CSV table of C-alpha atoms and ligand atoms in Angstrom, one decimal:
chain,number,residue,atom,x,y,z
A,1,MET,CA,-7.5,21.2,-17.0
A,2,ALA,CA,-5.4,18.2,-17.8
A,3,GLN,CA,-7.0,15.0,-16.6
A,4,THR,CA,-5.3,13.1,-13.6
A,5,LYS,CA,-7.6,10.2,-12.7
A,6,PHE,CA,-9.2,7.8,-15.2
A,7,LEU,CA,-12.1,6.2,-13.5
A,8,LEU,CA,-14.5,3.4,-14.5
A,9,ASP,CA,-18.1,2.8,-13.2
A,10,GLU,CA,-18.9,-0.1,-10.8
A,11,GLU,CA,-20.7,-1.8,-13.7
A,12,GLU,CA,-17.3,-1.9,-15.4
A,13,ILE,CA,-15.7,-4.2,-12.8
A,14,PRO,CA,-14.6,-7.1,-14.9
A,15,LYS,CA,-17.1,-10.0,-15.2
A,16,ARG,CA,-14.4,-12.5,-16.1
A,17,TRP,CA,-10.8,-13.1,-15.1
A,18,TYR,CA,-8.2,-13.6,-17.8
A,19,ASN,CA,-6.3,-17.0,-17.8
A,20,ILE,CA,-3.0,-16.5,-19.7
A,21,GLN,CA,-2.5,-20.4,-19.7
A,22,ALA,CA,-4.8,-20.4,-22.7
A,23,ASP,CA,-2.4,-18.2,-24.6
A,24,LEU,CA,1.1,-19.6,-23.6
A,25,PRO,CA,3.4,-20.6,-26.5
A,26,THR,CA,4.0,-23.9,-24.8
A,27,PRO,CA,2.1,-25.3,-21.8
A,28,LEU,CA,3.3,-25.0,-18.1
A,29,ASP,CA,5.5,-27.8,-16.7
A,30,PRO,CA,3.4,-30.0,-14.3
A,31,VAL,CA,3.4,-29.6,-10.5
A,32,ILE,CA,5.3,-32.6,-9.1
A,33,ASN,CA,4.5,-34.8,-6.1
A,34,PRO,CA,7.8,-34.8,-4.2
A,35,ALA,CA,7.3,-38.4,-3.0
A,36,THR,CA,6.3,-40.1,-6.3
A,37,LYS,CA,8.1,-37.6,-8.7
A,38,GLU,CA,4.9,-37.8,-10.7
A,39,PRO,CA,2.5,-35.0,-11.6
A,40,ILE,CA,0.2,-34.1,-8.8
A,41,LYS,CA,-3.4,-35.1,-9.0
A,42,PRO,CA,-6.3,-32.9,-8.2
A,43,GLN,CA,-7.5,-35.1,-5.2
A,44,ASP,CA,-3.9,-34.7,-3.7
A,45,LEU,CA,-4.9,-31.0,-3.2
A,46,ALA,CA,-8.4,-31.6,-1.9
A,47,PRO,CA,-7.5,-31.4,1.8
A,48,LEU,CA,-6.2,-27.9,1.3
A,49,PHE,CA,-8.2,-26.1,-1.3
A,50,PRO,CA,-11.8,-26.0,-2.6
A,51,MET,CA,-12.4,-28.0,-5.8
A,52,GLU,CA,-13.2,-24.8,-7.8
A,53,LEU,CA,-9.8,-23.4,-7.0
A,54,ILE,CA,-8.0,-26.7,-7.9
A,55,LYS,CA,-9.9,-26.5,-11.2
A,56,GLN,CA,-8.8,-22.9,-11.9
A,57,GLU,CA,-5.2,-23.9,-11.1
A,58,ALA,CA,-5.1,-26.1,-14.2
A,59,THR,CA,-7.8,-24.9,-16.5
A,60,GLN,CA,-6.9,-23.9,-20.1
A,61,GLU,CA,-10.1,-21.8,-20.5
A,62,ARG,CA,-9.2,-18.3,-21.5
A,63,TRP,CA,-12.0,-16.6,-19.4
A,64,ILE,CA,-13.3,-17.6,-16.1
A,65,PRO,CA,-16.5,-16.0,-14.8
A,66,ILE,CA,-16.2,-13.9,-11.6
A,67,PRO,CA,-19.0,-14.9,-9.2
A,68,GLU,CA,-21.5,-12.0,-8.6
A,69,GLU,CA,-20.9,-12.5,-4.8
A,70,VAL,CA,-17.3,-11.7,-5.4
A,71,ARG,CA,-18.0,-8.7,-7.7
A,72,GLU,CA,-20.4,-7.3,-5.0
A,73,ILE,CA,-17.5,-7.2,-2.6
A,74,TYR,CA,-15.1,-5.8,-5.2
A,75,ARG,CA,-17.5,-2.9,-5.4
A,76,LEU,CA,-16.3,-1.6,-2.1
A,77,TRP,CA,-13.1,-0.4,-3.7
A,78,ARG,CA,-13.1,-1.5,-7.3
A,79,PRO,CA,-12.7,-0.3,-10.1
A,80,THR,CA,-9.5,1.2,-8.7
A,81,PRO,CA,-8.3,4.5,-10.2
A,82,LEU,CA,-5.6,4.8,-12.9
A,83,TYR,CA,-3.6,8.0,-12.5
A,84,ARG,CA,-1.5,10.0,-14.9
A,85,ALA,CA,1.6,11.0,-12.7
A,86,ARG,CA,1.7,14.5,-14.1
A,87,ARG,CA,3.5,16.0,-11.1
A,88,LEU,CA,6.1,13.3,-11.2
A,89,GLU,CA,6.6,13.8,-14.9
A,90,ARG,CA,7.1,17.6,-14.4
A,91,ALA,CA,9.6,17.0,-11.6
A,92,LEU,CA,11.6,14.7,-13.8
A,93,LYS,CA,11.3,17.0,-16.8
A,94,THR,CA,10.7,14.0,-18.9
A,95,PRO,CA,8.8,13.8,-22.3
A,96,ALA,CA,7.6,10.4,-21.3
A,97,LYS,CA,4.1,9.9,-20.0
A,98,ILE,CA,3.8,8.0,-16.7
A,99,TYR,CA,0.7,6.2,-15.6
A,100,TYR,CA,-0.1,4.0,-12.5
A,101,LYS,CA,-2.8,1.8,-11.4
A,102,TRP,CA,-3.5,2.3,-7.7
A,103,GLU,CA,-4.5,-0.7,-5.6
A,104,GLY,CA,-3.9,1.1,-2.3
A,105,VAL,CA,-7.6,2.0,-2.0
A,106,SER,CA,-8.7,-1.4,-0.8
A,107,PRO,CA,-9.6,-1.7,2.9
A,108,PRO,CA,-6.4,-3.7,3.7
A,109,GLY,CA,-4.5,-1.2,1.5
A,110,SER,CA,-3.1,-3.5,-1.3
A,111,HIS,CA,-4.0,-5.7,-4.2
A,112,LYS,CA,-4.1,-8.8,-2.0
A,113,PRO,CA,-8.0,-8.8,-1.3
A,114,ASN,CA,-8.6,-9.4,-5.1
A,115,THR,CA,-7.7,-13.0,-4.4
A,116,ALA,CA,-8.6,-13.2,-0.8
A,117,VAL,CA,-12.2,-12.4,-1.4
A,118,ALA,CA,-12.4,-14.9,-4.3
A,119,GLN,CA,-10.8,-17.7,-2.2
A,120,ALA,CA,-12.9,-17.0,0.8
A,121,TYR,CA,-16.1,-17.2,-1.4
A,122,TYR,CA,-15.2,-20.5,-3.0
A,123,ASN,CA,-14.3,-22.0,0.4
A,124,MET,CA,-17.7,-20.8,1.9
A,125,ASN,CA,-19.5,-22.1,-1.1
A,126,GLU,CA,-18.0,-25.6,-0.6
A,127,GLY,CA,-19.1,-25.6,3.1
A,128,VAL,CA,-15.7,-24.8,4.6
A,129,LYS,CA,-16.0,-23.1,8.0
A,130,ARG,CA,-12.4,-21.9,8.7
A,131,ILE,CA,-9.4,-20.9,6.7
A,132,ALA,CA,-5.8,-21.2,8.1
A,133,THR,CA,-2.9,-19.3,6.6
A,134,GLU,CA,0.5,-17.9,7.4
A,135,THR,CA,1.7,-14.3,7.2
A,136,GLY,CA,5.0,-12.6,7.5
A,137,ALA,CA,4.6,-8.8,8.2
A,138,GLY,CA,0.8,-9.2,8.0
A,139,GLN,CA,-0.2,-8.1,4.5
A,140,TRP,CA,-1.6,-11.3,3.3
A,141,GLY,CA,-3.0,-12.1,6.8
A,142,SER,CA,-4.9,-8.8,6.9
A,143,ALA,CA,-6.4,-9.3,3.3
A,144,LEU,CA,-7.6,-12.8,4.2
A,145,ALA,CA,-8.9,-11.6,7.7
A,146,PHE,CA,-11.0,-8.9,5.9
A,147,ALA,CA,-12.3,-11.3,3.2
A,148,THR,CA,-13.3,-14.2,5.5
A,149,ARG,CA,-15.1,-11.8,7.7
A,150,LEU,CA,-17.4,-10.7,4.9
A,151,PHE,CA,-18.4,-14.3,4.1
A,152,GLY,CA,-18.7,-15.3,7.8
A,153,LEU,CA,-15.7,-17.7,7.9
A,154,ASP,CA,-13.4,-18.1,10.8
A,155,CYS,CA,-9.7,-17.3,10.1
A,156,THR,CA,-6.6,-18.5,11.8
A,157,ILE,CA,-3.3,-16.8,11.1
A,158,TYR,CA,0.1,-18.1,11.9
A,159,MET,CA,2.2,-14.9,12.0
A,160,VAL,CA,6.1,-15.2,12.0
A,161,LYS,CA,6.9,-14.5,15.7
A,162,VAL,CA,9.4,-11.7,15.3
A,163,SER,CA,6.8,-9.8,13.1
A,164,TYR,CA,4.1,-10.6,15.6
A,165,GLU,CA,6.2,-9.0,18.4
A,166,GLN,CA,7.9,-6.2,16.5
A,167,LYS,CA,5.1,-5.2,13.9
A,168,PRO,CA,1.9,-5.1,16.0
A,169,TYR,CA,-0.2,-2.9,13.8
A,170,ARG,CA,-1.2,-5.4,11.1
A,171,ARG,CA,-1.9,-7.9,13.8
A,172,ILE,CA,-4.3,-5.4,15.3
A,173,LEU,CA,-5.9,-4.9,11.9
A,174,MET,CA,-6.3,-8.7,11.6
A,175,GLU,CA,-7.8,-9.0,15.1
A,176,SER,CA,-10.1,-6.0,14.3
A,177,TRP,CA,-11.6,-8.0,11.4
A,178,GLY,CA,-12.0,-10.9,13.8
A,179,ALA,CA,-9.2,-13.3,12.8
A,180,LYS,CA,-7.3,-15.3,15.5
A,181,CYS,CA,-3.7,-14.5,15.2
A,182,PHE,CA,-0.9,-16.7,16.7
A,183,PRO,CA,2.9,-16.1,16.9
A,184,SER,CA,4.5,-18.9,15.0
A,185,PRO,CA,6.1,-21.3,16.1
A,186,SER,CA,3.0,-21.9,18.2
A,187,GLU,CA,1.8,-24.5,20.7
A,188,ARG,CA,-1.2,-25.1,18.5
A,189,THR,CA,0.3,-27.6,16.1
A,190,GLU,CA,2.5,-30.6,16.6
A,191,TYR,CA,5.0,-29.1,14.2
A,192,GLY,CA,5.1,-25.8,16.2
A,193,ARG,CA,5.5,-27.6,19.4
A,194,LYS,CA,8.5,-29.7,18.0
A,195,VAL,CA,10.2,-26.5,16.9
A,196,LEU,CA,9.7,-24.8,20.3
A,197,GLU,CA,11.0,-27.9,22.0
A,198,GLN,CA,14.3,-27.6,20.1
A,199,ASP,CA,14.5,-23.8,20.4
A,200,PRO,CA,12.1,-22.1,22.8
A,201,ASN,CA,13.3,-18.7,21.6
A,202,CYS,CA,12.9,-19.5,17.8
A,203,PRO,CA,12.0,-16.2,16.1
A,204,GLY,CA,10.0,-18.1,13.5
A,205,SER,CA,10.1,-18.0,9.7
A,206,LEU,CA,7.6,-18.0,6.8
A,207,GLY,CA,8.5,-21.6,6.2
A,208,ILE,CA,7.6,-22.7,9.7
A,209,ALA,CA,4.4,-20.6,9.7
A,210,ILE,CA,3.4,-22.2,6.3
A,211,SER,CA,3.9,-25.7,7.8
A,212,GLU,CA,1.8,-24.8,10.8
A,213,ALA,CA,-1.0,-23.5,8.7
A,214,ILE,CA,-1.0,-26.5,6.4
A,215,LYS,CA,-0.9,-28.9,9.3
A,216,ASP,CA,-3.8,-27.1,11.0
A,217,ALA,CA,-5.9,-27.3,7.7
A,218,VAL,CA,-5.1,-31.0,7.2
A,219,ALA,CA,-5.9,-32.0,10.8
A,220,HIS,CA,-9.4,-30.3,10.7
A,221,GLU,CA,-12.2,-31.5,8.4
A,222,ASP,CA,-13.9,-28.1,8.3
A,223,THR,CA,-10.7,-26.2,7.6
A,224,HIS,CA,-8.9,-25.3,4.4
A,225,TYR,CA,-5.5,-23.5,3.6
A,226,SER,CA,-5.0,-20.5,1.5
A,227,LEU,CA,-2.1,-18.9,-0.2
A,228,GLY,CA,-1.8,-15.2,-1.2
A,229,SER,CA,0.6,-15.4,-4.2
A,230,VAL,CA,2.5,-17.7,-6.5
A,231,LEU,CA,-0.3,-20.2,-7.5
A,232,ASN,CA,-2.0,-19.9,-10.9
A,233,HIS,CA,-5.4,-19.3,-9.3
A,234,VAL,CA,-4.0,-16.3,-7.3
A,235,LEU,CA,-2.6,-14.7,-10.4
A,236,LEU,CA,-5.8,-15.4,-12.2
A,237,HIS,CA,-7.9,-13.4,-9.7
A,238,GLN,CA,-5.4,-10.5,-9.8
A,239,THR,CA,-6.1,-10.0,-13.5
A,240,VAL,CA,-8.9,-7.7,-12.6
A,241,VAL,CA,-6.2,-5.2,-12.1
A,242,GLY,CA,-4.8,-5.4,-15.6
A,243,LEU,CA,-8.3,-5.8,-17.3
A,244,GLU,CA,-9.4,-2.5,-15.6
A,245,ALA,CA,-6.1,-0.8,-16.4
A,246,LYS,CA,-6.5,-1.8,-20.1
A,247,LYS,CA,-9.9,-0.2,-20.3
A,248,GLN,CA,-8.6,2.9,-18.4
A,249,MET,CA,-5.6,3.2,-20.9
A,250,GLU,CA,-8.1,3.3,-23.7
A,251,LEU,CA,-9.7,6.3,-22.0
A,252,THR,CA,-6.3,8.0,-22.0
A,253,GLY,CA,-5.9,7.5,-25.7
A,254,ASP,CA,-2.4,5.9,-25.0
A,255,TYR,CA,-1.2,2.4,-25.0
A,256,PRO,CA,1.8,1.5,-22.7
A,257,ASP,CA,5.3,1.0,-24.4
A,258,VAL,CA,6.6,-0.4,-21.2
A,259,ILE,CA,5.0,-1.8,-18.0
A,260,PHE,CA,6.8,-2.2,-14.6
A,261,GLY,CA,5.7,-4.0,-11.5
A,262,CYS,CA,7.3,-5.4,-8.3
A,263,VAL,CA,7.6,-9.0,-7.7
A,264,GLY,CA,7.5,-11.0,-4.4
A,265,GLY,CA,5.7,-14.1,-5.4
A,266,GLY,CA,4.5,-12.5,-8.6
A,267,SER,CA,0.8,-11.9,-8.1
A,268,ASN,CA,0.2,-8.2,-8.3
A,269,TYR,CA,2.7,-7.9,-11.2
A,270,SER,CA,1.2,-10.7,-13.2
A,271,GLY,CA,-2.3,-9.6,-12.5
A,272,ALA,CA,-1.5,-6.1,-13.9
A,273,VAL,CA,0.5,-7.2,-16.9
A,274,PHE,CA,-1.0,-10.4,-18.2
A,275,PRO,CA,-4.0,-8.8,-20.0
A,276,PHE,CA,-1.4,-6.6,-21.8
A,277,VAL,CA,1.0,-9.5,-22.4
A,278,ALA,CA,-1.9,-11.2,-24.3
A,279,ASP,CA,-1.5,-8.4,-26.9
A,280,LYS,CA,2.2,-9.2,-27.1
A,281,LEU,CA,1.6,-12.9,-27.5
A,282,SER,CA,-1.1,-12.4,-30.2
A,283,GLY,CA,1.0,-10.0,-32.2
A,284,LYS,CA,-1.2,-6.9,-31.5
A,285,LYS,CA,1.6,-5.2,-29.6
A,286,PRO,CA,4.7,-7.2,-30.4
A,287,ASP,CA,7.2,-4.6,-29.1
A,288,LEU,CA,5.6,-4.2,-25.7
A,289,GLN,CA,8.3,-4.3,-22.9
A,290,VAL,CA,7.3,-5.8,-19.6
A,291,VAL,CA,9.7,-5.7,-16.7
A,292,ALA,CA,9.6,-7.4,-13.3
A,293,CYS,CA,11.4,-5.5,-10.5
A,294,GLU,CA,12.9,-7.2,-7.6
A,295,PRO,CA,15.4,-6.5,-4.7
A,296,LYS,CA,19.1,-7.2,-5.2
A,297,ALA,CA,19.0,-8.8,-1.7
A,298,CYS,CA,16.5,-11.5,-3.1
A,299,PRO,CA,17.4,-11.7,-6.8
A,300,THR,CA,15.1,-14.7,-7.7
A,301,LEU,CA,14.5,-13.8,-11.4
A,302,THR,CA,17.9,-12.1,-12.1
A,303,LYS,CA,20.2,-14.6,-10.3
A,304,GLY,CA,18.1,-17.7,-9.7
A,305,LEU,CA,18.0,-21.0,-11.5
A,306,TYR,CA,14.9,-22.1,-13.6
A,307,ALA,CA,14.3,-25.5,-11.9
A,308,TYR,CA,11.9,-27.6,-9.9
A,309,ASP,CA,11.9,-26.6,-6.2
A,310,HIS,CA,9.6,-26.7,-3.1
A,311,GLY,CA,7.3,-23.7,-2.6
A,312,ASP,CA,8.1,-23.5,1.1
A,313,THR,CA,11.2,-23.8,3.3
A,314,ALA,CA,10.2,-26.8,5.2
A,315,GLY,CA,10.0,-28.7,2.0
A,316,MET,CA,6.3,-29.9,2.4
A,317,THR,CA,4.7,-28.5,-0.7
A,318,PRO,CA,4.8,-30.0,-4.2
A,319,LEU,CA,7.6,-29.0,-6.6
A,320,LEU,CA,7.0,-26.1,-8.8
A,321,LYS,CA,9.1,-25.3,-12.0
A,322,MET,CA,10.2,-21.7,-11.3
A,323,PHE,CA,13.2,-19.5,-10.9
A,324,THR,CA,14.5,-20.2,-7.4
A,325,LEU,CA,17.3,-19.2,-5.1
A,326,GLY,CA,16.8,-22.6,-3.4
A,327,LYS,CA,14.3,-23.2,-0.6
A,328,ASP,CA,17.1,-22.9,2.0
A,329,PHE,CA,17.9,-19.3,0.8
A,330,VAL,CA,17.6,-17.0,3.9
A,331,PRO,CA,16.8,-13.6,2.6
A,332,PRO,CA,18.5,-10.6,4.3
A,333,PRO,CA,16.1,-8.6,6.5
A,334,ILE,CA,15.2,-5.9,3.9
A,335,HIS,CA,12.3,-3.6,4.5
A,336,ALA,CA,10.3,-4.8,1.5
A,337,GLY,CA,9.2,-7.9,3.5
A,338,GLY,CA,6.7,-8.9,0.8
A,339,LEU,CA,9.6,-9.4,-1.8
A,340,ARG,CA,11.7,-11.9,0.3
A,341,TYR,CA,10.5,-15.1,-1.3
A,342,HIS,CA,13.0,-17.7,-2.7
A,343,GLY,CA,10.9,-18.5,-5.7
A,344,ASP,CA,8.4,-16.9,-8.0
A,345,ALA,CA,5.0,-17.8,-9.7
A,346,PRO,CA,5.6,-20.5,-12.3
A,347,LEU,CA,3.5,-18.7,-14.8
A,348,LEU,CA,5.6,-15.5,-14.5
A,349,CYS,CA,8.8,-17.5,-14.5
A,350,LYS,CA,7.9,-19.2,-17.7
A,351,LEU,CA,7.2,-16.0,-19.5
A,352,VAL,CA,10.6,-14.6,-18.3
A,353,LYS,CA,12.4,-17.8,-19.3
A,354,GLU,CA,10.9,-17.5,-22.8
A,355,GLY,CA,12.0,-13.9,-23.1
A,356,ILE,CA,8.5,-12.4,-23.3
A,357,MET,CA,9.2,-10.5,-20.1
A,358,ARG,CA,12.4,-9.2,-18.4
A,359,ALA,CA,13.6,-8.6,-14.9
A,360,LYS,CA,15.7,-6.1,-13.1
A,361,ALA,CA,17.0,-5.9,-9.5
A,362,TYR,CA,17.4,-2.8,-7.3
A,363,HIS,CA,19.1,-1.8,-4.1
A,364,GLN,CA,17.0,-0.7,-1.0
A,365,THR,CA,18.3,2.8,-0.7
A,366,GLU,CA,17.7,3.8,-4.4
A,367,VAL,CA,14.2,2.2,-4.0
A,368,PHE,CA,13.4,4.3,-0.9
A,369,LYS,CA,14.7,7.4,-2.7
A,370,ALA,CA,12.3,6.8,-5.5
A,371,ALA,CA,9.4,6.3,-3.0
A,372,ILE,CA,10.2,9.7,-1.4
A,373,THR,CA,10.3,11.3,-4.8
A,374,PHE,CA,6.9,9.8,-5.5
A,375,ALA,CA,5.5,10.9,-2.1
A,376,ARG,CA,6.8,14.4,-2.7
A,377,THR,CA,5.3,14.7,-6.2
A,378,GLU,CA,2.2,12.4,-6.3
A,379,GLY,CA,1.5,12.5,-2.6
A,380,PHE,CA,0.9,8.8,-1.9
A,381,LEU,CA,3.3,7.1,0.6
A,382,ILE,CA,3.6,3.7,-1.2
A,383,ALA,CA,4.6,0.3,0.1
A,384,PRO,CA,8.5,-0.4,0.1
A,385,GLU,CA,7.6,-3.4,-2.2
A,386,THR,CA,5.9,-1.1,-4.8
A,387,ALA,CA,8.8,1.3,-4.7
A,388,HIS,CA,10.9,-1.1,-6.7
A,389,CYS,CA,8.9,-0.5,-9.7
A,390,VAL,CA,8.6,3.2,-9.1
A,391,LYS,CA,12.5,3.3,-9.2
A,392,ALA,CA,12.3,1.5,-12.6
A,393,ALA,CA,9.6,3.9,-13.9
A,394,ILE,CA,11.7,6.9,-12.8
A,395,ASP,CA,14.8,5.5,-14.4
A,396,GLU,CA,13.0,4.9,-17.7
A,397,ALA,CA,11.5,8.4,-17.6
A,398,LEU,CA,15.0,9.9,-17.1
A,399,ARG,CA,16.3,7.9,-20.0
A,400,CYS,CA,13.5,9.2,-22.2
A,401,LYS,CA,14.6,12.7,-21.1
A,402,GLU,CA,18.1,11.9,-22.5
A,403,THR,CA,16.8,10.5,-25.7
A,404,GLY,CA,13.8,12.7,-26.1
A,405,GLU,CA,11.4,9.7,-26.5
A,406,GLU,CA,7.7,10.3,-25.6
A,407,LYS,CA,7.3,6.8,-24.3
A,408,VAL,CA,4.1,5.7,-22.4
A,409,ILE,CA,5.2,4.1,-19.1
A,410,LEU,CA,2.7,2.2,-16.9
A,411,PHE,CA,3.4,0.8,-13.5
A,412,ALA,CA,1.5,-1.3,-11.0
A,413,ASN,CA,1.2,0.6,-7.8
A,414,SER,CA,0.3,-2.4,-5.5
A,415,GLY,CA,-0.3,-0.7,-2.1
A,416,HIS,CA,0.2,2.0,0.5
A,417,GLY,CA,3.0,2.2,3.0
A,418,HIS,CA,1.1,3.4,6.1
A,419,PHE,CA,2.2,0.3,8.1
A,420,ASP,CA,5.8,0.6,6.9
A,421,LEU,CA,6.5,4.0,8.7
A,422,ALA,CA,9.4,2.5,10.6
A,423,ALA,CA,11.1,1.5,7.4
A,424,TYR,CA,10.6,5.1,6.1
A,425,ASP,CA,12.0,6.4,9.4
A,426,SER,CA,15.1,4.2,9.0
A,427,TYR,CA,15.6,5.6,5.4
A,428,LEU,CA,15.0,9.2,6.4
A,429,ARG,CA,17.6,8.8,9.2
A,430,GLY,CA,20.1,7.3,6.9
A,431,LYS,CA,20.0,3.9,8.6
A,432,ILE,CA,19.2,1.7,5.5
A,433,ILE,CA,21.9,-0.5,4.2
A,434,ASP,CA,22.2,-2.1,0.8
A,435,TYR,CA,22.6,-5.8,0.6
A,436,GLU,CA,23.5,-7.7,-2.6
A,437,TYR,CA,23.1,-11.4,-2.1
A,438,PRO,CA,26.5,-13.1,-2.7
A,439,VAL,CA,26.6,-15.3,-5.8
A,440,GLU,CA,28.6,-18.0,-3.9
A,441,LEU,CA,25.8,-18.4,-1.3
A,442,ILE,CA,23.2,-18.7,-4.2
A,443,LYS,CA,25.4,-21.4,-5.7
A,444,GLU,CA,25.4,-23.3,-2.4
A,445,ALA,CA,21.6,-23.1,-2.0
A,446,LEU,CA,21.1,-24.3,-5.4
A,447,LYS,CA,23.2,-27.4,-5.0
A,448,LYS,CA,20.4,-28.8,-2.7
A,449,LEU,CA,17.6,-28.5,-5.2
A,450,PRO,CA,15.5,-31.6,-5.4
A,451,LYS,CA,16.3,-34.0,-8.3
A,452,VAL,CA,13.4,-34.3,-10.8
A,453,GLY,CA,13.9,-36.1,-14.0
A,454,ARG,CA,12.5,-33.4,-16.2
B,1,PLP,C1,2.5,-8.7,-0.8
B,1,PLP,C2,2.8,-7.5,-1.5
B,1,PLP,C3,3.7,-7.5,-2.7
B,1,PLP,C4,4.3,-8.8,-3.2
B,1,PLP,O1,3.5,-9.9,-3.5
B,1,PLP,P1,3.2,-10.3,-5.0
B,1,PLP,O2,2.5,-11.6,-4.9
B,1,PLP,O3,4.5,-10.4,-5.7
B,1,PLP,O4,2.3,-9.2,-5.6
B,1,PLP,C5,3.8,-6.4,-3.4
B,1,PLP,N1,3.3,-5.2,-3.0
B,1,PLP,C6,2.4,-5.1,-1.9
B,1,PLP,C7,1.9,-3.8,-1.5
B,1,PLP,C8,2.1,-6.3,-1.2
B,1,PLP,O5,1.4,-6.3,-0.1
């Protein structure tokens, strides 16, 4: 019988994270303090993050040890399986081999707890009692609710009000793990009260929720803030995915020719591909293709500008050098909620800018069609976010069918879609519309980028 799953023992959970900063051809541009226009100092971040994470953000060390306490919790679902998608290959009649690394087996159902657990641990270790964060549809909030519970920390989550009201299931999941979840804008912070005063019916936004979570953290000595994507330390923690996948690819006897992943802020994609990109940078696999997949409705990498911008809509955060659509970009309400961010992780953007990785954008309907093909061959109903790279993998496999190439394709399968059934329902009833973000609106948003003399 042909092997389908490639598994590792618990002992093979990585002992170190891989820091690609050590191998970049040129160093990252500094994070800039918007007030002084000077590079930010570690102590500027101390009210928000534990010292260990501030260090990880900037370190040039190639390998960062994973604390035993974190590996202990990873054991609940790691190592995650690597699959050969034999049924999908057969359905497509492709000579290509398709592999995927499956992160949907974690308790919250995605890759996000890989960093949530690490962040909760370092906060606990430095005496923090509570973490505040924001969440849109609840994927990040549920990962942090799960992680903080296991380390005995309190968790306060500002959830965008429309999602809080319209998508209750992840809120219930967060509350089941003991987190306190508030619709944002809320009465709990000065900022929230100000927004509500101006517009009592404000539906909320991720930008407002970020601002509330940051204000909450800064106002309380025992409270820190936490971010689920974009930052270097988040990408670092996600490299457990790629490090395991590399070992598992060895078990298959193949090495990927092309790797696809979906990009919202860039954490699952980067975590899955950076350990392979290391081989490209070192010349061990110079022809490796690495492709980031995003929605045409939020085309950060394919249509954005590489420039300094705020990480949030309110303009409170430091300035990051990244591809951006402008912080005032208002993404259309597509179903892949996790891919609606105006920027992307600086590390990932730099590698795209330098031509080491590429990006492609897809429409919603073609993406859902791919997800349904996947569900009907491989069985798993995946997150609409993940479906973007499944579409890319299927396209590549069909291209190989034309040319007869026996390419090895790998994609990062970031999570399940069990809380996205309403979106699948819309697709199955023919109610999903394609949006392509108008170039003129992107140009408008980009005119307002902050001026930094770099
Ligand atoms: C949040 C999420 C994403 C997008 O976030 P990244 O930081 O880009 O990984 C992708 N897939 C799933 C399943 C998610 O929950």
